[in-house]
């Protein structure tokens, strides 16, 4: 699902903020989204780079940082949950055993574009990413693959809705 209020002008400078439970994944997710935004020709920075986590609740601090970096909008990627379903296989004795071969994993996200001046959410989208991950796969690699697909689709949706304007070669014609 996606909803939007088209701004008078497309946003040119966006802060990417990942709201995820694991602190090690925050910069990775923000960097992946920044890459896709920059490929579209949109200048972006990450919350990890410019915001002090101990001051995030301070409205004055946030306003000062947004002004200092000339941020027009904030793209929030909020991680909702991962539903892991372990696969079970029958045993020769007729019972079931946990299969260590793979897990099916769903990751759910809410994406928001927030106008810095008005503090209004002007674009929202919900996304669910599904994949079968081998148990010996590196969790960071799995998250990176999810994130690349999510970032690609998000940037394309923002372009299509007019929230951002493509000036980069990767998304020309959208």
PDB file of C-alpha atoms in Angstrom:
ATOM      1  CA  UNK A   1       0.000   0.000   0.000  1.00  0.00           C
ATOM      2  CA  UNK A   2       1.213   3.482  -0.822  1.00  0.00           C
ATOM      3  CA  UNK A   3      -0.261   6.919  -0.218  1.00  0.00           C
ATOM      4  CA  UNK A   4       1.087  10.337  -1.114  1.00  0.00           C
ATOM      5  CA  UNK A   5       0.490  14.083  -1.197  1.00  0.00           C
ATOM      6  CA  UNK A   6       2.524  15.443  -4.104  1.00  0.00           C
ATOM      7  CA  UNK A   7       4.708  18.418  -3.083  1.00  0.00           C
ATOM      8  CA  UNK A   8       4.955  21.561  -5.212  1.00  0.00           C
ATOM      9  CA  UNK A   9       8.592  20.728  -5.932  1.00  0.00           C
ATOM     10  CA  UNK A  10      10.345  17.378  -5.777  1.00  0.00           C
ATOM     11  CA  UNK A  11      12.661  16.917  -2.783  1.00  0.00           C
ATOM     12  CA  UNK A  12      16.347  17.280  -3.584  1.00  0.00           C
ATOM     13  CA  UNK A  13      18.014  16.592  -0.211  1.00  0.00           C
ATOM     14  CA  UNK A  14      16.818  13.692   1.930  1.00  0.00           C
ATOM     15  CA  UNK A  15      17.899  12.311   5.281  1.00  0.00           C
ATOM     16  CA  UNK A  16      17.671   8.509   5.380  1.00  0.00           C
ATOM     17  CA  UNK A  17      16.792   7.169   8.826  1.00  0.00           C
ATOM     18  CA  UNK A  18      16.555   3.445   9.532  1.00  0.00           C
ATOM     19  CA  UNK A  19      14.540   2.544  12.606  1.00  0.00           C
ATOM     20  CA  UNK A  20      15.759  -0.989  13.248  1.00  0.00           C
ATOM     21  CA  UNK A  21      16.271  -2.968  16.471  1.00  0.00           C
ATOM     22  CA  UNK A  22      19.871  -4.031  15.755  1.00  0.00           C
ATOM     23  CA  UNK A  23      22.301  -1.061  15.826  1.00  0.00           C
ATOM     24  CA  UNK A  24      24.775  -2.746  13.451  1.00  0.00           C
ATOM     25  CA  UNK A  25      22.146  -2.921  10.684  1.00  0.00           C
ATOM     26  CA  UNK A  26      21.151   0.762  10.894  1.00  0.00           C
ATOM     27  CA  UNK A  27      24.147   2.198   8.963  1.00  0.00           C
ATOM     28  CA  UNK A  28      24.048  -0.621   6.409  1.00  0.00           C
ATOM     29  CA  UNK A  29      20.358  -0.089   5.649  1.00  0.00           C
ATOM     30  CA  UNK A  30      20.799   3.692   5.469  1.00  0.00           C
ATOM     31  CA  UNK A  31      23.798   3.349   3.131  1.00  0.00           C
ATOM     32  CA  UNK A  32      21.901   1.041   0.765  1.00  0.00           C
ATOM     33  CA  UNK A  33      18.988   3.483   0.521  1.00  0.00           C
ATOM     34  CA  UNK A  34      21.435   6.384   0.046  1.00  0.00           C
ATOM     35  CA  UNK A  35      23.083   4.524  -2.832  1.00  0.00           C
ATOM     36  CA  UNK A  36      19.763   4.075  -4.663  1.00  0.00           C
ATOM     37  CA  UNK A  37      18.728   7.695  -4.027  1.00  0.00           C
ATOM     38  CA  UNK A  38      22.078   8.945  -5.302  1.00  0.00           C
ATOM     39  CA  UNK A  39      21.798   6.727  -8.384  1.00  0.00           C
ATOM     40  CA  UNK A  40      18.525   8.555  -9.074  1.00  0.00           C
ATOM     41  CA  UNK A  41      20.354  11.866  -8.674  1.00  0.00           C
ATOM     42  CA  UNK A  42      18.974  12.776  -5.235  1.00  0.00           C
ATOM     43  CA  UNK A  43      21.387  14.072  -2.603  1.00  0.00           C
ATOM     44  CA  UNK A  44      21.038  12.229   0.675  1.00  0.00           C
ATOM     45  CA  UNK A  45      22.746  11.723   3.997  1.00  0.00           C
ATOM     46  CA  UNK A  46      22.219   9.220   6.769  1.00  0.00           C
ATOM     47  CA  UNK A  47      20.910   9.748  10.270  1.00  0.00           C
ATOM     48  CA  UNK A  48      23.828   7.677  11.556  1.00  0.00           C
ATOM     49  CA  UNK A  49      26.272  10.244  10.148  1.00  0.00           C
ATOM     50  CA  UNK A  50      24.673  13.482  11.309  1.00  0.00           C
ATOM     51  CA  UNK A  51      22.475  12.746  14.344  1.00  0.00           C
ATOM     52  CA  UNK A  52      23.612  12.078  17.892  1.00  0.00           C
ATOM     53  CA  UNK A  53      21.417   9.157  19.075  1.00  0.00           C
ATOM     54  CA  UNK A  54      21.268  10.573  22.612  1.00  0.00           C
ATOM     55  CA  UNK A  55      19.600  13.773  21.277  1.00  0.00           C
ATOM     56  CA  UNK A  56      17.091  12.281  18.819  1.00  0.00           C
ATOM     57  CA  UNK A  57      14.074  13.189  21.004  1.00  0.00           C
ATOM     58  CA  UNK A  58      15.179  16.829  21.222  1.00  0.00           C
ATOM     59  CA  UNK A  59      13.073  18.769  18.684  1.00  0.00           C
ATOM     60  CA  UNK A  60      15.322  21.862  18.727  1.00  0.00           C
ATOM     61  CA  UNK A  61      18.410  19.721  18.074  1.00  0.00           C
ATOM     62  CA  UNK A  62      16.703  17.967  15.162  1.00  0.00           C
ATOM     63  CA  UNK A  63      15.550  21.246  13.605  1.00  0.00           C
ATOM     64  CA  UNK A  64      19.058  22.695  13.887  1.00  0.00           C
ATOM     65  CA  UNK A  65      20.598  19.618  12.234  1.00  0.00           C
ATOM     66  CA  UNK A  66      18.041  19.678   9.402  1.00  0.00           C
ATOM     67  CA  UNK A  67      18.739  23.383   8.758  1.00  0.00           C
ATOM     68  CA  UNK A  68      22.507  22.938   8.972  1.00  0.00           C
ATOM     69  CA  UNK A  69      22.479  20.133   6.373  1.00  0.00           C
ATOM     70  CA  UNK A  70      19.658  21.723   4.321  1.00  0.00           C
ATOM     71  CA  UNK A  71      17.534  18.572   4.628  1.00  0.00           C
ATOM     72  CA  UNK A  72      14.133  18.939   2.941  1.00  0.00           C
ATOM     73  CA  UNK A  73      12.627  15.554   3.813  1.00  0.00           C
ATOM     74  CA  UNK A  74      13.280  12.506   5.976  1.00  0.00           C
ATOM     75  CA  UNK A  75      12.870   9.015   4.568  1.00  0.00           C
ATOM     76  CA  UNK A  76      12.200   6.684   7.494  1.00  0.00           C
ATOM     77  CA  UNK A  77      12.519   2.933   7.055  1.00  0.00           C
ATOM     78  CA  UNK A  78      10.849   1.357  10.059  1.00  0.00           C
ATOM     79  CA  UNK A  79      11.412  -2.343  10.621  1.00  0.00           C
ATOM     80  CA  UNK A  80       8.234  -4.001  11.901  1.00  0.00           C
ATOM     81  CA  UNK A  81       9.003  -7.683  12.398  1.00  0.00           C
ATOM     82  CA  UNK A  82      10.503 -10.839  11.003  1.00  0.00           C
ATOM     83  CA  UNK A  83       8.378 -13.951  11.108  1.00  0.00           C
ATOM     84  CA  UNK A  84      10.636 -16.961  11.012  1.00  0.00           C
ATOM     85  CA  UNK A  85       9.083 -20.268  10.121  1.00  0.00           C
ATOM     86  CA  UNK A  86      11.354 -23.210  10.613  1.00  0.00           C
ATOM     87  CA  UNK A  87      10.897 -26.103   8.241  1.00  0.00           C
ATOM     88  CA  UNK A  88      10.355 -29.591   9.655  1.00  0.00           C
ATOM     89  CA  UNK A  89      11.059 -32.866   7.888  1.00  0.00           C
ATOM     90  CA  UNK A  90       9.783 -36.359   8.604  1.00  0.00           C
ATOM     91  CA  UNK A  91      12.175 -38.796  10.288  1.00  0.00           C
ATOM     92  CA  UNK A  92      12.501 -42.498   9.436  1.00  0.00           C
ATOM     93  CA  UNK A  93      10.678 -43.285  12.712  1.00  0.00           C
ATOM     94  CA  UNK A  94       7.556 -41.363  11.626  1.00  0.00           C
ATOM     95  CA  UNK A  95       8.058 -38.258  13.753  1.00  0.00           C
ATOM     96  CA  UNK A  96       9.137 -34.753  12.715  1.00  0.00           C
ATOM     97  CA  UNK A  97      12.514 -33.120  13.202  1.00  0.00           C
ATOM     98  CA  UNK A  98      13.553 -29.524  12.790  1.00  0.00           C
ATOM     99  CA  UNK A  99      15.256 -29.086   9.437  1.00  0.00           C
ATOM    100  CA  UNK A 100      18.479 -27.169   9.559  1.00  0.00           C
ATOM    101  CA  UNK A 101      18.456 -26.710   5.792  1.00  0.00           C
ATOM    102  CA  UNK A 102      16.552 -23.451   5.603  1.00  0.00           C
ATOM    103  CA  UNK A 103      14.184 -20.989   7.194  1.00  0.00           C
ATOM    104  CA  UNK A 104      11.446 -19.007   5.508  1.00  0.00           C
ATOM    105  CA  UNK A 105      11.596 -15.405   6.642  1.00  0.00           C
ATOM    106  CA  UNK A 106       9.242 -12.450   6.139  1.00  0.00           C
ATOM    107  CA  UNK A 107      10.380  -8.932   6.954  1.00  0.00           C
ATOM    108  CA  UNK A 108       7.861  -6.139   7.216  1.00  0.00           C
ATOM    109  CA  UNK A 109       8.630  -2.426   6.888  1.00  0.00           C
ATOM    110  CA  UNK A 110       6.771   0.873   7.002  1.00  0.00           C
ATOM    111  CA  UNK A 111       8.346   3.598   4.876  1.00  0.00           C
ATOM    112  CA  UNK A 112       7.551   7.279   5.398  1.00  0.00           C
ATOM    113  CA  UNK A 113       8.652  10.465   3.713  1.00  0.00           C
ATOM    114  CA  UNK A 114       8.325  13.377   6.124  1.00  0.00           C
ATOM    115  CA  UNK A 115       8.460  17.021   5.037  1.00  0.00           C
ATOM    116  CA  UNK A 116      10.935  18.783   7.335  1.00  0.00           C
ATOM    117  CA  UNK A 117       9.201  22.197   7.227  1.00  0.00           C
ATOM    118  CA  UNK A 118       5.705  20.984   8.030  1.00  0.00           C
ATOM    119  CA  UNK A 119       6.687  17.829   9.969  1.00  0.00           C
ATOM    120  CA  UNK A 120       3.899  16.078   8.043  1.00  0.00           C
ATOM    121  CA  UNK A 121       4.177  12.571   6.621  1.00  0.00           C
ATOM    122  CA  UNK A 122       3.502  13.151   2.930  1.00  0.00           C
ATOM    123  CA  UNK A 123       4.199   9.660   1.559  1.00  0.00           C
ATOM    124  CA  UNK A 124       3.836   6.242   3.164  1.00  0.00           C
ATOM    125  CA  UNK A 125       4.246   2.708   2.005  1.00  0.00           C
ATOM    126  CA  UNK A 126       4.160  -0.718   3.589  1.00  0.00           C
ATOM    127  CA  UNK A 127       6.444  -3.440   2.333  1.00  0.00           C
ATOM    128  CA  UNK A 128       6.886  -7.086   3.109  1.00  0.00           C
ATOM    129  CA  UNK A 129       9.979  -8.843   1.884  1.00  0.00           C
ATOM    130  CA  UNK A 130       9.953 -12.629   1.678  1.00  0.00           C
ATOM    131  CA  UNK A 131      12.870 -14.949   1.158  1.00  0.00           C
ATOM    132  CA  UNK A 132      14.131 -18.387   1.931  1.00  0.00           C
ATOM    133  CA  UNK A 133      17.465 -18.060   3.684  1.00  0.00           C
ATOM    134  CA  UNK A 134      19.831 -20.930   4.231  1.00  0.00           C
ATOM    135  CA  UNK A 135      20.721 -21.247   7.900  1.00  0.00           C
ATOM    136  CA  UNK A 136      24.426 -21.029   7.160  1.00  0.00           C
ATOM    137  CA  UNK A 137      23.931 -17.768   5.215  1.00  0.00           C
ATOM    138  CA  UNK A 138      25.381 -14.666   6.831  1.00  0.00           C
ATOM    139  CA  UNK A 139      22.559 -12.595   8.408  1.00  0.00           C
ATOM    140  CA  UNK A 140      24.148  -9.348   7.172  1.00  0.00           C
ATOM    141  CA  UNK A 141      24.221 -10.683   3.583  1.00  0.00           C
ATOM    142  CA  UNK A 142      20.561 -11.700   3.811  1.00  0.00           C
ATOM    143  CA  UNK A 143      19.578  -8.269   5.160  1.00  0.00           C
ATOM    144  CA  UNK A 144      21.640  -6.592   2.453  1.00  0.00           C
ATOM    145  CA  UNK A 145      19.778  -8.499  -0.285  1.00  0.00           C
ATOM    146  CA  UNK A 146      16.394  -7.602   1.263  1.00  0.00           C
ATOM    147  CA  UNK A 147      17.450  -3.990   1.628  1.00  0.00           C
ATOM    148  CA  UNK A 148      18.633  -3.605  -1.960  1.00  0.00           C
ATOM    149  CA  UNK A 149      15.309  -4.860  -3.309  1.00  0.00           C
ATOM    150  CA  UNK A 150      13.384  -2.653  -0.877  1.00  0.00           C
ATOM    151  CA  UNK A 151      15.491   0.439  -1.673  1.00  0.00           C
ATOM    152  CA  UNK A 152      15.135  -0.086  -5.432  1.00  0.00           C
ATOM    153  CA  UNK A 153      11.341  -0.377  -5.223  1.00  0.00           C
ATOM    154  CA  UNK A 154      11.065   2.539  -2.789  1.00  0.00           C
ATOM    155  CA  UNK A 155      13.096   4.928  -4.964  1.00  0.00           C
ATOM    156  CA  UNK A 156      11.071   3.917  -8.027  1.00  0.00           C
ATOM    157  CA  UNK A 157       7.823   4.554  -6.106  1.00  0.00           C
ATOM    158  CA  UNK A 158       9.079   7.968  -4.937  1.00  0.00           C
ATOM    159  CA  UNK A 159      10.012   8.864  -8.519  1.00  0.00           C
ATOM    160  CA  UNK A 160       6.649   7.701  -9.863  1.00  0.00           C
ATOM    161  CA  UNK A 161       4.750   9.699  -7.217  1.00  0.00           C
ATOM    162  CA  UNK A 162       6.746  12.872  -7.962  1.00  0.00           C
ATOM    163  CA  UNK A 163       8.291  13.096  -4.491  1.00  0.00           C
ATOM    164  CA  UNK A 164      11.774  13.036  -6.015  1.00  0.00           C
ATOM    165  CA  UNK A 165      12.958  13.781  -9.533  1.00  0.00           C
ATOM    166  CA  UNK A 166      15.457  11.596 -11.398  1.00  0.00           C
ATOM    167  CA  UNK A 167      18.580  13.309 -12.552  1.00  0.00           C
ATOM    168  CA  UNK A 168      20.749  10.185 -12.427  1.00  0.00           C
ATOM    169  CA  UNK A 169      21.126   7.657 -15.248  1.00  0.00           C
ATOM    170  CA  UNK A 170      19.953   4.585 -13.308  1.00  0.00           C
ATOM    171  CA  UNK A 171      16.312   5.675 -13.182  1.00  0.00           C
ATOM    172  CA  UNK A 172      15.954   7.759 -16.343  1.00  0.00           C
ATOM    173  CA  UNK A 173      12.571   7.403 -17.975  1.00  0.00           C
ATOM    174  CA  UNK A 174      10.644   6.696 -14.770  1.00  0.00           C
TER     175      UNK A 174
END
